[in-house]
Steps between C-alpha positions, in 0.01 A plus 500: 500500500655831387375692809663257746817504289511876520436504875771243575748674269429838662537353851822318425659793317392730784683264737819540290485179291574481128198340332446352153148422384358234271135483401485143368671168578720489193650838578536412868667173410745676269590757762553241774701285268733785392534731798658417839209596729530490877126414522189483284138572574288298258128460434369151414229631267714657219403506133719316242661271768369440850720577800533132605645417151731800529644375830527139376702623199730713714562206737563259210761750372670506841374845605481514880382852569227530767148536357206639691181385326193715518156376404139586531417129468382335815530131416757301699601323176624831357704570818647147497586535130698815583690332776564195285632719217780615728 
């Protein structure tokens, strides 16, 4: 959601962090695959490629950066899938 993205970006930048934004899973995957991030905040419900798939691909490529997954979904299976992805 663009509004949540903007709010998180503003809050993190206001706290002094450098922030990159991606608006779909493919762009997010590319950024995480090519940039040495200290941490990533990721939504599960992204267009193009869902957040679980993004994390699975990063882990398969040996990327070990911490990922905080955000979701509006309330099913336990979605939460477990995020944990299982790494």
